[in-house]
Coordinates of C-alpha atoms in Angstrom, one line a residue:
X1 CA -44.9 -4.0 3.0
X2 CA -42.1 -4.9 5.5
X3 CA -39.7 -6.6 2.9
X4 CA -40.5 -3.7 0.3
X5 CA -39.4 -0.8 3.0
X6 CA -35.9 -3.3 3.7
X7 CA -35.4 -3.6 0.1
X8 CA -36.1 -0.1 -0.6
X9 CA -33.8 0.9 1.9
X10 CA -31.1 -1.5 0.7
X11 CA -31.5 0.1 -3.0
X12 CA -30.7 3.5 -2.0
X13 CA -27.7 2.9 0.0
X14 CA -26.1 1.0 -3.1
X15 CA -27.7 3.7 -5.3
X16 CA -26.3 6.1 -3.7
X17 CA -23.0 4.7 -3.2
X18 CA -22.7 3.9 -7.0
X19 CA -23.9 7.7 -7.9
X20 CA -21.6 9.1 -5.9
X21 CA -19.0 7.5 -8.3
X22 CA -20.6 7.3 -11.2
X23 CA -20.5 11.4 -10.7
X24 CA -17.4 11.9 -9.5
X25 CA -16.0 9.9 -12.5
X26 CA -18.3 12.6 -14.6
X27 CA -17.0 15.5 -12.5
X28 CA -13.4 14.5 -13.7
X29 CA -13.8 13.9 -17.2
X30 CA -15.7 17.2 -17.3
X31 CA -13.6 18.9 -15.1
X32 CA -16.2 20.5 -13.1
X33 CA -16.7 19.7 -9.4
X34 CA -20.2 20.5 -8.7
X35 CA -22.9 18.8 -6.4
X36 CA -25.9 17.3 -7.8
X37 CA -29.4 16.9 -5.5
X38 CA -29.1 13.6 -3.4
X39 CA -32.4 12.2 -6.1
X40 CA -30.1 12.6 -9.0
X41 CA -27.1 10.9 -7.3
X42 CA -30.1 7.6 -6.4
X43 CA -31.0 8.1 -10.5
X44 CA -27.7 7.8 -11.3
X45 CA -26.3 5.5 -9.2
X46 CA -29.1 3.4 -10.5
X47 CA -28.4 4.1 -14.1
X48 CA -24.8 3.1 -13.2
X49 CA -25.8 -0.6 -12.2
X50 CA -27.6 -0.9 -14.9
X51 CA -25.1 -0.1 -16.9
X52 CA -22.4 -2.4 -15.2
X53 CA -24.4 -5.1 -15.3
X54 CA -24.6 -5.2 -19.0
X55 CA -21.2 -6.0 -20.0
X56 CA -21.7 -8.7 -16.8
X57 CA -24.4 -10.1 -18.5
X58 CA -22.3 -11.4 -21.6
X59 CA -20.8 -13.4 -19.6
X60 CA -22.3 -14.5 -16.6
X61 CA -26.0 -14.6 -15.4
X62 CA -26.9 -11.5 -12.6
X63 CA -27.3 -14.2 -10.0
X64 CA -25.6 -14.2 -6.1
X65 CA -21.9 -14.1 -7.3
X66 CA -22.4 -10.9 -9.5
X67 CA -24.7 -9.6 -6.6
X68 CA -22.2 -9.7 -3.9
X69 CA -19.1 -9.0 -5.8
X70 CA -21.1 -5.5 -6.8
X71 CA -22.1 -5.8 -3.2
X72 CA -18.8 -6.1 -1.8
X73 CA -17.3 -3.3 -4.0
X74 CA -19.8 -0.6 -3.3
X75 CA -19.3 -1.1 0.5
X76 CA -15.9 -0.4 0.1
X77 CA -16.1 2.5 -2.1
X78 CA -18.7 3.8 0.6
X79 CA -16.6 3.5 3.8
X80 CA -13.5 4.9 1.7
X81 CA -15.9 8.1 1.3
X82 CA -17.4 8.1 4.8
X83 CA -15.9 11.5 5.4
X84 CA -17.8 12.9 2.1
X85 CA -21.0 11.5 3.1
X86 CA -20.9 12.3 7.1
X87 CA -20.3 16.4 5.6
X88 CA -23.1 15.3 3.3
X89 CA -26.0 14.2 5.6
X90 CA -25.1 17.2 7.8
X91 CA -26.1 19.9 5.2
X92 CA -29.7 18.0 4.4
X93 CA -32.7 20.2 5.7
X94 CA -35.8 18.4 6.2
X95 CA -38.9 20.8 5.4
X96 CA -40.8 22.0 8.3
X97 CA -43.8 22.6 6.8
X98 CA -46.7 20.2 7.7
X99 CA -48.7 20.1 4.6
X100 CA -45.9 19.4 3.2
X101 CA -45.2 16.3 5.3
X102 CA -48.8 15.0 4.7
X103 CA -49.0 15.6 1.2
X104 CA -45.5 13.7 1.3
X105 CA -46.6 10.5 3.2
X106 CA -49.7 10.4 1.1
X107 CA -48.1 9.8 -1.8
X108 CA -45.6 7.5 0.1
X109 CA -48.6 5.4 1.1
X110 CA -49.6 5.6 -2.5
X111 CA -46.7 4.2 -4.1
X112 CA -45.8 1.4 -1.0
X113 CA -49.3 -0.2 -1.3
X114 CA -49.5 -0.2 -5.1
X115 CA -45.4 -1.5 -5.3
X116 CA -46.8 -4.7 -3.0
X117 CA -50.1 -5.1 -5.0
X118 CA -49.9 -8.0 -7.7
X119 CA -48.5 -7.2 -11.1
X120 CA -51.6 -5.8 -13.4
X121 CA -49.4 -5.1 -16.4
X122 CA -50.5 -7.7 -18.9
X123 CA -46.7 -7.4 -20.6
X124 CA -45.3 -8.4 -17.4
X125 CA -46.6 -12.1 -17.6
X126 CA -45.9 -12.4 -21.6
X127 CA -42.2 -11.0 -21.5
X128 CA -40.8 -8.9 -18.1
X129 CA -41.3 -11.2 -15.9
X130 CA -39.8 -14.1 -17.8
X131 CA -37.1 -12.4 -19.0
X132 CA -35.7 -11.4 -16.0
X133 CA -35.7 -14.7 -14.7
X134 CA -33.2 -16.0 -17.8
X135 CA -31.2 -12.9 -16.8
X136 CA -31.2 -14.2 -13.4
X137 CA -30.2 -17.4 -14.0
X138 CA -28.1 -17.4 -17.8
X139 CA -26.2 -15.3 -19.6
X140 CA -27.0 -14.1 -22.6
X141 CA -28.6 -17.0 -24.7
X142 CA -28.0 -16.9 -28.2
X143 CA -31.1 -16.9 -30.4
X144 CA -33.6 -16.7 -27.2
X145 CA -36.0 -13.9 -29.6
X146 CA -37.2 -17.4 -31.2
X147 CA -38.7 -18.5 -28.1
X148 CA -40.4 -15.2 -27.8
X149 CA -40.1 -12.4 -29.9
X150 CA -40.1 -9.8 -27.5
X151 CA -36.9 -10.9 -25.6
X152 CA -35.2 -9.3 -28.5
X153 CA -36.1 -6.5 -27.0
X154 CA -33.1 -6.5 -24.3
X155 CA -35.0 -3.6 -22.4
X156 CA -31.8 -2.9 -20.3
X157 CA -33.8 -1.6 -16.8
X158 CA -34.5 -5.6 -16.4
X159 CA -30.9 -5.9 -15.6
X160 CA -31.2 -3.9 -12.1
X161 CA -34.3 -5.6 -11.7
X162 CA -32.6 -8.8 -11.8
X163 CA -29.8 -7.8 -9.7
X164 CA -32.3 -6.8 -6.8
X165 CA -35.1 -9.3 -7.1
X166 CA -32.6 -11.5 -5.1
X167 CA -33.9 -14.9 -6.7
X168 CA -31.0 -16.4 -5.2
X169 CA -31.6 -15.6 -1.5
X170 CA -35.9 -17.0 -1.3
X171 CA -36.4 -18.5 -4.7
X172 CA -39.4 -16.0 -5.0
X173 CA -38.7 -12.6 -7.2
X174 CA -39.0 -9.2 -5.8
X175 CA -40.7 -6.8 -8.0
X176 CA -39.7 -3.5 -6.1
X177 CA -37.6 -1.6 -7.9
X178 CA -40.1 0.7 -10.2
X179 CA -41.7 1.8 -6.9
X180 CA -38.5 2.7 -5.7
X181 CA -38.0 4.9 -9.0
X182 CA -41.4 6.4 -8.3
X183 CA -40.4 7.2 -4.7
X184 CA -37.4 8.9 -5.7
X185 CA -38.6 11.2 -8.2
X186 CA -42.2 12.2 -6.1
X187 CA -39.7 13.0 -3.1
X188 CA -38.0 14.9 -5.4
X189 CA -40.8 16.9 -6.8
X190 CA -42.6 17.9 -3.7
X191 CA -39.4 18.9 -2.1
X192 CA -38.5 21.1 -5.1
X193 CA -41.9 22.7 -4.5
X194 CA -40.7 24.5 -1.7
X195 CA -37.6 26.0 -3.4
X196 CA -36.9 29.9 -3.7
X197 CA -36.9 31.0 -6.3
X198 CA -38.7 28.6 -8.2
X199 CA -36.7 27.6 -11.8
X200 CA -37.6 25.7 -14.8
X201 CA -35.5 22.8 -13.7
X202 CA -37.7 22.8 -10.3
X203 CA -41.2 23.2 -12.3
X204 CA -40.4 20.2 -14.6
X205 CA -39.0 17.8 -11.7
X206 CA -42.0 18.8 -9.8
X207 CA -44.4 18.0 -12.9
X208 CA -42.9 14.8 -13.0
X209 CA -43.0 13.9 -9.5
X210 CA -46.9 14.4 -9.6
X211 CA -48.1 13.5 -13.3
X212 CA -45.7 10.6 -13.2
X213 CA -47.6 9.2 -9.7
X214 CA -51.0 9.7 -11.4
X215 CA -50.3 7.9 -14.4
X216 CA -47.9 4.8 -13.4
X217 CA -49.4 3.9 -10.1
X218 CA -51.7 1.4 -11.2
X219 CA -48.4 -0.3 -12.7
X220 CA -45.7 0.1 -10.0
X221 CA -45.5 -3.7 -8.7
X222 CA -44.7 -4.0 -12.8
X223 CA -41.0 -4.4 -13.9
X224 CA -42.1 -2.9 -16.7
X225 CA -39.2 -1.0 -18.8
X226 CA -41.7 1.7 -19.9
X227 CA -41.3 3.3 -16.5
X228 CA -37.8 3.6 -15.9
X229 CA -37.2 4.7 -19.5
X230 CA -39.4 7.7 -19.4
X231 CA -38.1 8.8 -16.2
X232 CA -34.6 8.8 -18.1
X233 CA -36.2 11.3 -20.5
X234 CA -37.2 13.5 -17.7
X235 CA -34.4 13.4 -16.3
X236 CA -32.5 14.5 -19.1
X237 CA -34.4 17.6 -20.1
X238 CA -34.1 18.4 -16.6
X239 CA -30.6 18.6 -17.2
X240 CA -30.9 20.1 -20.1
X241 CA -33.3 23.1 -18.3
X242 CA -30.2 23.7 -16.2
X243 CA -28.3 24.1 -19.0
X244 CA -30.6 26.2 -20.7
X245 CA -30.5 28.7 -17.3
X246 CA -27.2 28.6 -17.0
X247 CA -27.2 26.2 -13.9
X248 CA -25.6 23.1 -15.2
X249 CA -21.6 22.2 -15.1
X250 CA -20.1 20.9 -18.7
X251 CA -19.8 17.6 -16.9
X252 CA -23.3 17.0 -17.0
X253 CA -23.3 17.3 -20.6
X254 CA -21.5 14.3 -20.5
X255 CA -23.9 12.8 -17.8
X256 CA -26.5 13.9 -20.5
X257 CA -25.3 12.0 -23.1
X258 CA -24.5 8.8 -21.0
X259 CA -28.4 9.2 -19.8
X260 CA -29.7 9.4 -23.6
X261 CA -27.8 6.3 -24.5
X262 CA -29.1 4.3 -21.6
X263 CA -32.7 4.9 -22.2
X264 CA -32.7 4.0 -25.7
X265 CA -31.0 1.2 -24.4
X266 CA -33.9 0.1 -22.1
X267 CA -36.8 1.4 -24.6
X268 CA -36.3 2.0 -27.7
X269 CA -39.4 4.5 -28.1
X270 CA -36.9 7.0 -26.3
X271 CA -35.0 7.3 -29.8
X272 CA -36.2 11.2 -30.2
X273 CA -34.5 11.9 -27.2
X274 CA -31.0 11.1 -29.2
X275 CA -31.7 14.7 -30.8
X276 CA -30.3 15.8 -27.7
X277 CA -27.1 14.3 -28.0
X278 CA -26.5 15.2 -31.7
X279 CA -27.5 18.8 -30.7
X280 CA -25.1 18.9 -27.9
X281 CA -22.1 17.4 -30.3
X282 CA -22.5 19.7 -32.6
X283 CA -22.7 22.8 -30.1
X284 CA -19.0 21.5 -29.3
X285 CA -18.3 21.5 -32.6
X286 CA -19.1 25.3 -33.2
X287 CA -17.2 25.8 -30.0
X288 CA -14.1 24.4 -31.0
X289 CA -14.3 22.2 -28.0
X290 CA -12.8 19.1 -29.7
X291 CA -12.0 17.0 -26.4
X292 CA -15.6 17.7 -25.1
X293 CA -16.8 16.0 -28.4
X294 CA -14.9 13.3 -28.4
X295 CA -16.0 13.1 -24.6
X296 CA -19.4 12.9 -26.0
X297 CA -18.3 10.3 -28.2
X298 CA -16.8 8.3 -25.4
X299 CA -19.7 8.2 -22.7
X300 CA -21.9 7.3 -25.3
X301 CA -20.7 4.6 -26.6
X302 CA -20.2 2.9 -23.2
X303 CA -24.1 2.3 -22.7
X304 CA -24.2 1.0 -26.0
X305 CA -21.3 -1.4 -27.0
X306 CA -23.1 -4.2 -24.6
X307 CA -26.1 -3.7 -25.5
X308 CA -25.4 -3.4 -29.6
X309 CA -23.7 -7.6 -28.8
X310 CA -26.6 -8.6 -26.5
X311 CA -28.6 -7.7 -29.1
X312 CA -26.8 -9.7 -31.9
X313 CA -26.9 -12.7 -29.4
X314 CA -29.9 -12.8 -28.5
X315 CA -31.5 -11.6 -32.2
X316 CA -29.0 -12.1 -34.9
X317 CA -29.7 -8.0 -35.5
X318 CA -27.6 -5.1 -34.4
X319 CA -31.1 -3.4 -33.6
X320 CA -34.0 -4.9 -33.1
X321 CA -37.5 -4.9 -33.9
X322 CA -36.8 -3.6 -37.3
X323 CA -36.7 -5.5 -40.5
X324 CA -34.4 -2.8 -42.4
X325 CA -31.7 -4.2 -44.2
X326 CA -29.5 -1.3 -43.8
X327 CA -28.5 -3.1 -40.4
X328 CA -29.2 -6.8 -41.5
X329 CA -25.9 -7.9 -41.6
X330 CA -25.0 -11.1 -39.8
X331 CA -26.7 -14.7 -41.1
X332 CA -26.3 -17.0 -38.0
X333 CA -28.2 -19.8 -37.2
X334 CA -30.6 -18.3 -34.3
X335 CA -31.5 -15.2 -36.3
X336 CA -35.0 -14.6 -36.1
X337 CA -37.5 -15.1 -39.0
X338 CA -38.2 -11.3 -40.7
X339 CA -42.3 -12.6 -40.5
X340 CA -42.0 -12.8 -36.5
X341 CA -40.5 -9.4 -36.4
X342 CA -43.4 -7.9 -39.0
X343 CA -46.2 -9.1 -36.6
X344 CA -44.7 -8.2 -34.0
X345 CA -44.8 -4.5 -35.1
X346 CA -47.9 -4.9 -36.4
X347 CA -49.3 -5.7 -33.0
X348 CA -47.6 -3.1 -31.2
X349 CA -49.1 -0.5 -33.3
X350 CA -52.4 -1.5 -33.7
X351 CA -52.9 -2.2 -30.4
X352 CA -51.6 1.6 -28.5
X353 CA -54.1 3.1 -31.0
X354 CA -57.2 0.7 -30.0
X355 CA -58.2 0.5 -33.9
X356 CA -57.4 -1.5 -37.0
X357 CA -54.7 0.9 -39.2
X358 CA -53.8 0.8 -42.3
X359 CA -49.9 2.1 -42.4
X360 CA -48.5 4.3 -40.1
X361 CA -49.5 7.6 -41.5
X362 CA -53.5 6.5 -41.0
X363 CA -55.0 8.7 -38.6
X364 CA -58.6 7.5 -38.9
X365 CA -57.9 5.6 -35.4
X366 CA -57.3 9.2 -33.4
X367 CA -61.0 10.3 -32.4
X368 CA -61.8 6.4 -31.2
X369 CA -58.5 7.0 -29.0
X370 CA -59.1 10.4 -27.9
X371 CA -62.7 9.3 -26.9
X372 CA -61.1 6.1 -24.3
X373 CA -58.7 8.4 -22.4
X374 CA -60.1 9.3 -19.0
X375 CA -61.1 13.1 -18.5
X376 CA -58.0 14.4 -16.8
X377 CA -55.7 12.6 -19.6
X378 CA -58.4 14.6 -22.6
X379 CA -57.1 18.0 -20.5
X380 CA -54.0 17.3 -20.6
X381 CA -53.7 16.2 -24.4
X382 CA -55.6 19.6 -25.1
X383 CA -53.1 21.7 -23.4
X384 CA -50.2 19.7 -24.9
X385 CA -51.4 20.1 -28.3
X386 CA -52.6 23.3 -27.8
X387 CA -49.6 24.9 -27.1
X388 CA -49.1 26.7 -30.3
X389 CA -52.6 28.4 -29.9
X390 CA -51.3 29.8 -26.3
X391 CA -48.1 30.8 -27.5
X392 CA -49.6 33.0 -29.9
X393 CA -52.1 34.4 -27.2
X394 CA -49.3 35.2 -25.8
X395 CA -46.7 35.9 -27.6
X396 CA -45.4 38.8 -25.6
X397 CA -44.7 36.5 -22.4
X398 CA -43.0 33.9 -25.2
X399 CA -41.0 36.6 -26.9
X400 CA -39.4 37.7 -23.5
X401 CA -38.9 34.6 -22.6
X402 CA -36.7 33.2 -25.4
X403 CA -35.1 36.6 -25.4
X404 CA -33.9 35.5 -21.4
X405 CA -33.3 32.2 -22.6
X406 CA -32.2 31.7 -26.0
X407 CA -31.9 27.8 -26.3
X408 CA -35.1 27.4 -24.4
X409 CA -37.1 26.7 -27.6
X410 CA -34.7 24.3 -29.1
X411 CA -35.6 22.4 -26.1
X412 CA -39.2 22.8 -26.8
X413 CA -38.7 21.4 -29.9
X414 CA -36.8 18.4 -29.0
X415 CA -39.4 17.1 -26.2
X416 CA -42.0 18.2 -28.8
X417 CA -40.2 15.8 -31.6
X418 CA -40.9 13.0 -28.9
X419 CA -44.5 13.5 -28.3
X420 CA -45.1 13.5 -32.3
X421 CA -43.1 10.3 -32.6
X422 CA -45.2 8.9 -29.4
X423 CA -48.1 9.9 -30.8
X424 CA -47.8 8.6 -34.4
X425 CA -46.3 5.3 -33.2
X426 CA -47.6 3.8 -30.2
X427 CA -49.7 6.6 -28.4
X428 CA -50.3 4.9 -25.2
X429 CA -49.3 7.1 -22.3
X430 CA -46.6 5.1 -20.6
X431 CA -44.7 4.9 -23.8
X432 CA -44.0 8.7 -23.7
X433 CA -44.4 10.1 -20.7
X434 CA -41.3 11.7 -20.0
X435 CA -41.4 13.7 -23.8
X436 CA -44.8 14.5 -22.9
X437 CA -44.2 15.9 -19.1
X438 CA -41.5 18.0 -21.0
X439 CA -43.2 19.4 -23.8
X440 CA -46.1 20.3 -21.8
X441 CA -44.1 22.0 -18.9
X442 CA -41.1 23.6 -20.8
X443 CA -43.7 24.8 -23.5
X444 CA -45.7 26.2 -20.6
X445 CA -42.5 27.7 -18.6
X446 CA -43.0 31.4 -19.8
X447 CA -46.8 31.5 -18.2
X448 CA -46.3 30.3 -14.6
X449 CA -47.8 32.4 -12.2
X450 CA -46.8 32.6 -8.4
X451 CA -48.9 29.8 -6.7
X452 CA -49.6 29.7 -2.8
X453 CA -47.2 26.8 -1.2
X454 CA -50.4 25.6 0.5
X455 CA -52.7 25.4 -2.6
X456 CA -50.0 23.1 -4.4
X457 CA -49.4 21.0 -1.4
X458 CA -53.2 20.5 -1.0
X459 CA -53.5 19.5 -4.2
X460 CA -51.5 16.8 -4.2
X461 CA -52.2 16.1 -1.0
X462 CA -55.6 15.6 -2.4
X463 CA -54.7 13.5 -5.5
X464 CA -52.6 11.2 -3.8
X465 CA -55.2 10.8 -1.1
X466 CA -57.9 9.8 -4.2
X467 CA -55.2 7.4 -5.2
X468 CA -54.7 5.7 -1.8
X469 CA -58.0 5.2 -1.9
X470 CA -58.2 3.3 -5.3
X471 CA -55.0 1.3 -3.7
X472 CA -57.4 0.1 -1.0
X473 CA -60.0 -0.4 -3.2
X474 CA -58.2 -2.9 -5.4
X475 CA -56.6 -4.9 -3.3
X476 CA -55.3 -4.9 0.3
X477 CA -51.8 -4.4 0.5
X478 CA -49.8 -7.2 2.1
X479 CA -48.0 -6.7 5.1
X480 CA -44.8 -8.5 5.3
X481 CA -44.2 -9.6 1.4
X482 CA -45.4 -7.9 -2.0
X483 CA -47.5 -10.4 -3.7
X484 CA -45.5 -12.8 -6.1
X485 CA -46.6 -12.9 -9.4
X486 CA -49.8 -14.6 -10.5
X487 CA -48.9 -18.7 -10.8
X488 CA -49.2 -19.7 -15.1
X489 CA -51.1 -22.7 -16.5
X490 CA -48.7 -24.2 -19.1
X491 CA -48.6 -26.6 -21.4
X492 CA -45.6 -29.5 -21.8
X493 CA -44.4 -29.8 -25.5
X494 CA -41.4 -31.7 -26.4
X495 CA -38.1 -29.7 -26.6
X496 CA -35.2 -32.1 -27.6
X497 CA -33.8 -33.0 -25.4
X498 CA -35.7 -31.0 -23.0
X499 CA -38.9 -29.6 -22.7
X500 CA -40.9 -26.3 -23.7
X501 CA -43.6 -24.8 -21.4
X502 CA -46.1 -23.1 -23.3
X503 CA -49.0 -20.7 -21.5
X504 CA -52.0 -22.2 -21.8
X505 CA -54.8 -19.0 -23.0
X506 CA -57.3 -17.8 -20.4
X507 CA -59.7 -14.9 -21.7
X508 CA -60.9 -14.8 -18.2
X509 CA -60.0 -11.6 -15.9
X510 CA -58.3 -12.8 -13.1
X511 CA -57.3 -10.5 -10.1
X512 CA -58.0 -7.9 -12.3
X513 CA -55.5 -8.7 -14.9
X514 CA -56.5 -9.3 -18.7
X515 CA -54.3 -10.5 -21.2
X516 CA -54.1 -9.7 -24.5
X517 CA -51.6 -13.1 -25.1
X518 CA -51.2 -16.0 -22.4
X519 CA -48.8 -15.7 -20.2
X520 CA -45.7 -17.0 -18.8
X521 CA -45.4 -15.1 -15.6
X522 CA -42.8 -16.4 -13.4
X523 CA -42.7 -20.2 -14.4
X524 CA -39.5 -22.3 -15.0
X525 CA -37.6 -21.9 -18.3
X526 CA -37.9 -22.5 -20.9
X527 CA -41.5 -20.8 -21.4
X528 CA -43.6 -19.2 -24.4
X529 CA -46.4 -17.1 -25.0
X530 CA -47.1 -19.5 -28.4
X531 CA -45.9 -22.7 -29.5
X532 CA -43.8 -22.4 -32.7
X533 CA -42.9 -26.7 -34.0
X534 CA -40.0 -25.2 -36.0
X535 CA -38.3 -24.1 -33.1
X536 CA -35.1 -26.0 -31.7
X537 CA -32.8 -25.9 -29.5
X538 CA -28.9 -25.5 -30.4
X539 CA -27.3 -27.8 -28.2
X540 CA -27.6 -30.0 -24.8
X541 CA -28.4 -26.8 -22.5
X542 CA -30.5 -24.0 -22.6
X543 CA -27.1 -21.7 -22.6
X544 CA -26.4 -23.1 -25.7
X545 CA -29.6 -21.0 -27.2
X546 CA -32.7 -21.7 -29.6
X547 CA -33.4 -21.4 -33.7
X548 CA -36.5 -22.2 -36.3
X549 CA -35.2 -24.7 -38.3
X550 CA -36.4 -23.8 -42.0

């Protein structure tokens, strides 16, 4: 837990360095100088990296030289703004409140113990962890989707974890940085509990804070892109709430936009959340605010160039899993086989919706699926889906509240457009969290009621103190390291003129982690999931990249 706290610490200072000018950058462009909440600046500066790193990554692996150059340059930039951040620090109040403070390090003991557990995500071992261990240690390797399907994915969020998993210092890989994402926004939530008057922006962070703790705890020691991505979502329709009430500067329409493009960028299940971007060009559009849409234009394009090459690298596809030949375009040598990429969708589907299907439109598979959720995931699917019935119940709260906030249910409908896509796609919670924290909590905005301060901080006081104890439970957290990830048994095959590692399957449940595939884990490169004989390699080294020879 030691190293975790240290790293932790060590990602919010270059976090926070990196938001503050990521957003002063924004503030500038938009022309509008104000603050943000010290969480959004972490989110931010975070998203910022990430960002960065990308258009490193074409050319250079994120190993130590990319790591202290960053380093180097966001020390800099924060003792050139020392003055900024000393009047900065001064104006933070801490909450005096108690409960609050209890509920708070509950939580906090929640997400340190689970961040050091072992990776249970069975996705880690097939593709996150090895994946960021060839963005550790190459660039971009052309055709590297043949060794493994799914690292044509280029889930941008393994970039940051890359950069801080500081290979290059111990050899081992730190797995950290999703807990640190979960710290963030709980901290965040609790403290916007205690805000007067209580906003829409503050009731969605604050459902986030606490819904997102209770459903990606289990998974925090995962790199897993799932996480990061949704809390991009949420993060944007919190935005977009301040908008809505009138809060939000026109720079952070451009922080919007920049946000959008960088989650679809890490998952590609965030694509309903590009509605918001196309709503918010063509609102400057029917302004006449030509520079703000070309702005829009701008920031939105700088998330995506990298990624739109890595892509083509790594794939031979401008986009990728898809087998539409609107975008197939290019016919190099490392392109990947259109029968990987239908399998590949074919077990993504089937297997969210824990039945056989038969097309996408077959819905046989929903009671099966709503019978294996757990109880408090059942409640919340009712009230998400039954919006429309309490809407109608009551409609004279609804009507008064559109009538105060106009754009309010074009925001509905957006988050709402996310949850059907979830749903009908891959309908496994982590996959669509952030749509369906929105939607339930926008939808629900016009029927809060005034809770006591002490009943909300008691309750999740109380969950996090049932989810310490299922921490415990599992596993005992370690107390100087987090636990590295579980060691692989591999197979040798012949690789000319090197050599292919190839997981060797184990249907057993081991430290509580079942795979669906065999898995690579952390174990030296080149590694697969399967052995494929067509595939070859393109040269002497494993830069040179991979193909199937015909």
């Amino acid at each position: 837990m030691l190293i975790t706290l240290l790293l932790w610490l060590y990602m919010s200072i270059l976090c926070l360095a990196a938001g503050d000018l990521v957003w002063l950058a924004f503030q500038r462009l938009g022309r509008s100088p104000q603050e943000l909440p010290l969480p959004a600046l972490a989110f931010i500066g975070w998203a910022g990296l990430t960002n960065v790193l990308g258009y490193f990554w074409l050319f250079s692996s994120i190993g130590m030289e990319v790591h202290a150059g960053l380093f180097i340059a966001l020390m800099g930039w924060l003792i050139h703004r020392r003055s900024y951040w000393s009047t900065r620090i001064q104006k933070i109040t801490l909450p005096k409140s108690l409960y609050f403070w209890g509920a708070f390090l509950l939580g906090f003991l929640v997400i340190l113990t689970r961040t050091t557990h072992l990776p249970r995500v069975a996705d880690t071992g097939g593709y996150h962890a090895p994946m960021i261990r060839w963005i550790s240690e190459y660039a971009v390797v052309p055709g590297l989707a043949n060794v493994n399907y799914r690292f044509g994915f280029n889930n941008a969020s393994f970039l940051t974890e890359a950069f801080f998993n500081l290979r290059f210092l111990t050899g081992e890989s730190y797995h950290v940085l999703n807990g640190w994402l979960m710290l963030v926004l709980f901290g965040w939530g609790l403290k916007s509990l205690l805000h007067k008057p209580q906003r829409m922006n503050d009731w969605l962070i604050l459902g986030m804070g606490v819904l997102f703790l209770w459903h990606a705890h289990w998974r925090l020691a995962s790199p897993s892109p799932d996480h990061p991505a949704q809390i991009l979502v949420g993060l944007v329709f919190y935005l977009m709430t301040r908008q809505v009430e009138g809060s939000g500067a026109s720079s952070e329409r451009l922080l919007i936009v920049w946000l959008t493009l960088l989650a679809f960028t890490i998952k590609m299940s965030t694509l309903m959340a590009l509605l918001v971007p196309v709503v918010l060009f063509v609102d400057c559009f029917r302004k006449r605010s030509y520079r703000q849409a070309s702005l829009l234009v701008v920031v939105g394009l700088i998330p995506l160039l990298w990624w739109l090459g890595a892509n083509l690298i790594l794939t031979g596809y401008i986009l990728y899993p898809t087998t539409s030949p609107l975008i197939d375009w290019f016919s190099f040598d490392w392109k990947v086989p259109t029968s990987v990429i239908e399998q590949g969708l074919i077990n993504l589907s089937g297997g969210t919706k824990l039945s056989p299907v038969n097309g996408l439109f077959d819905f046989s598979w929903i009671p099966h699926w709503f019978a294996s959720q757990l109880l408090p995931d059942q409640v919340l699917l009712i009230f998400l889906f039954g919006w429309p019935l309490a809407a109608m119940i009551q409609w004279k709260r609804t009507v008064q509240f559109l009538m105060q906030y106009p754009n309010w249910f074009w925001l509905l409908l957006m988050s709402f457009a996310g949850v059907i896509f979830w749903f009908i796609n891959a309908p496994e919670f982590r996959f669509g969290m952030g749509f369906i924290v929105a939607a339930l909590l926008i939808g629900y905005a016009p029927f809060r009621r005034p809770v006591p301060k002490l009943f909300s901080l008691g309750a999740v006081g109380f969950l996090s103190l049932t989810l310490v104890y299922a921490s415990f439970k599992r596993q005992s957290p370690p107390l100087i390291t987090p636990d590295s990830y579980p060691e692989a048994s591999v197979t040798v095959y012949p690789l000319p003129p090197l050599q292919l590692y190839v997981a060797n399957d184990d249907p057993r449940v081991v430290h509580g982690i079942k795979g669906y595939w065999s898995n690579c884990q952390d174990t030296d490169l080149p590694c697969s999931p399967y052995y494929n004989p067509a595939l070859s390699m393109r040269g002497a080294t494993l830069q040179d990249g991979f193909k199937i020879q015909p």
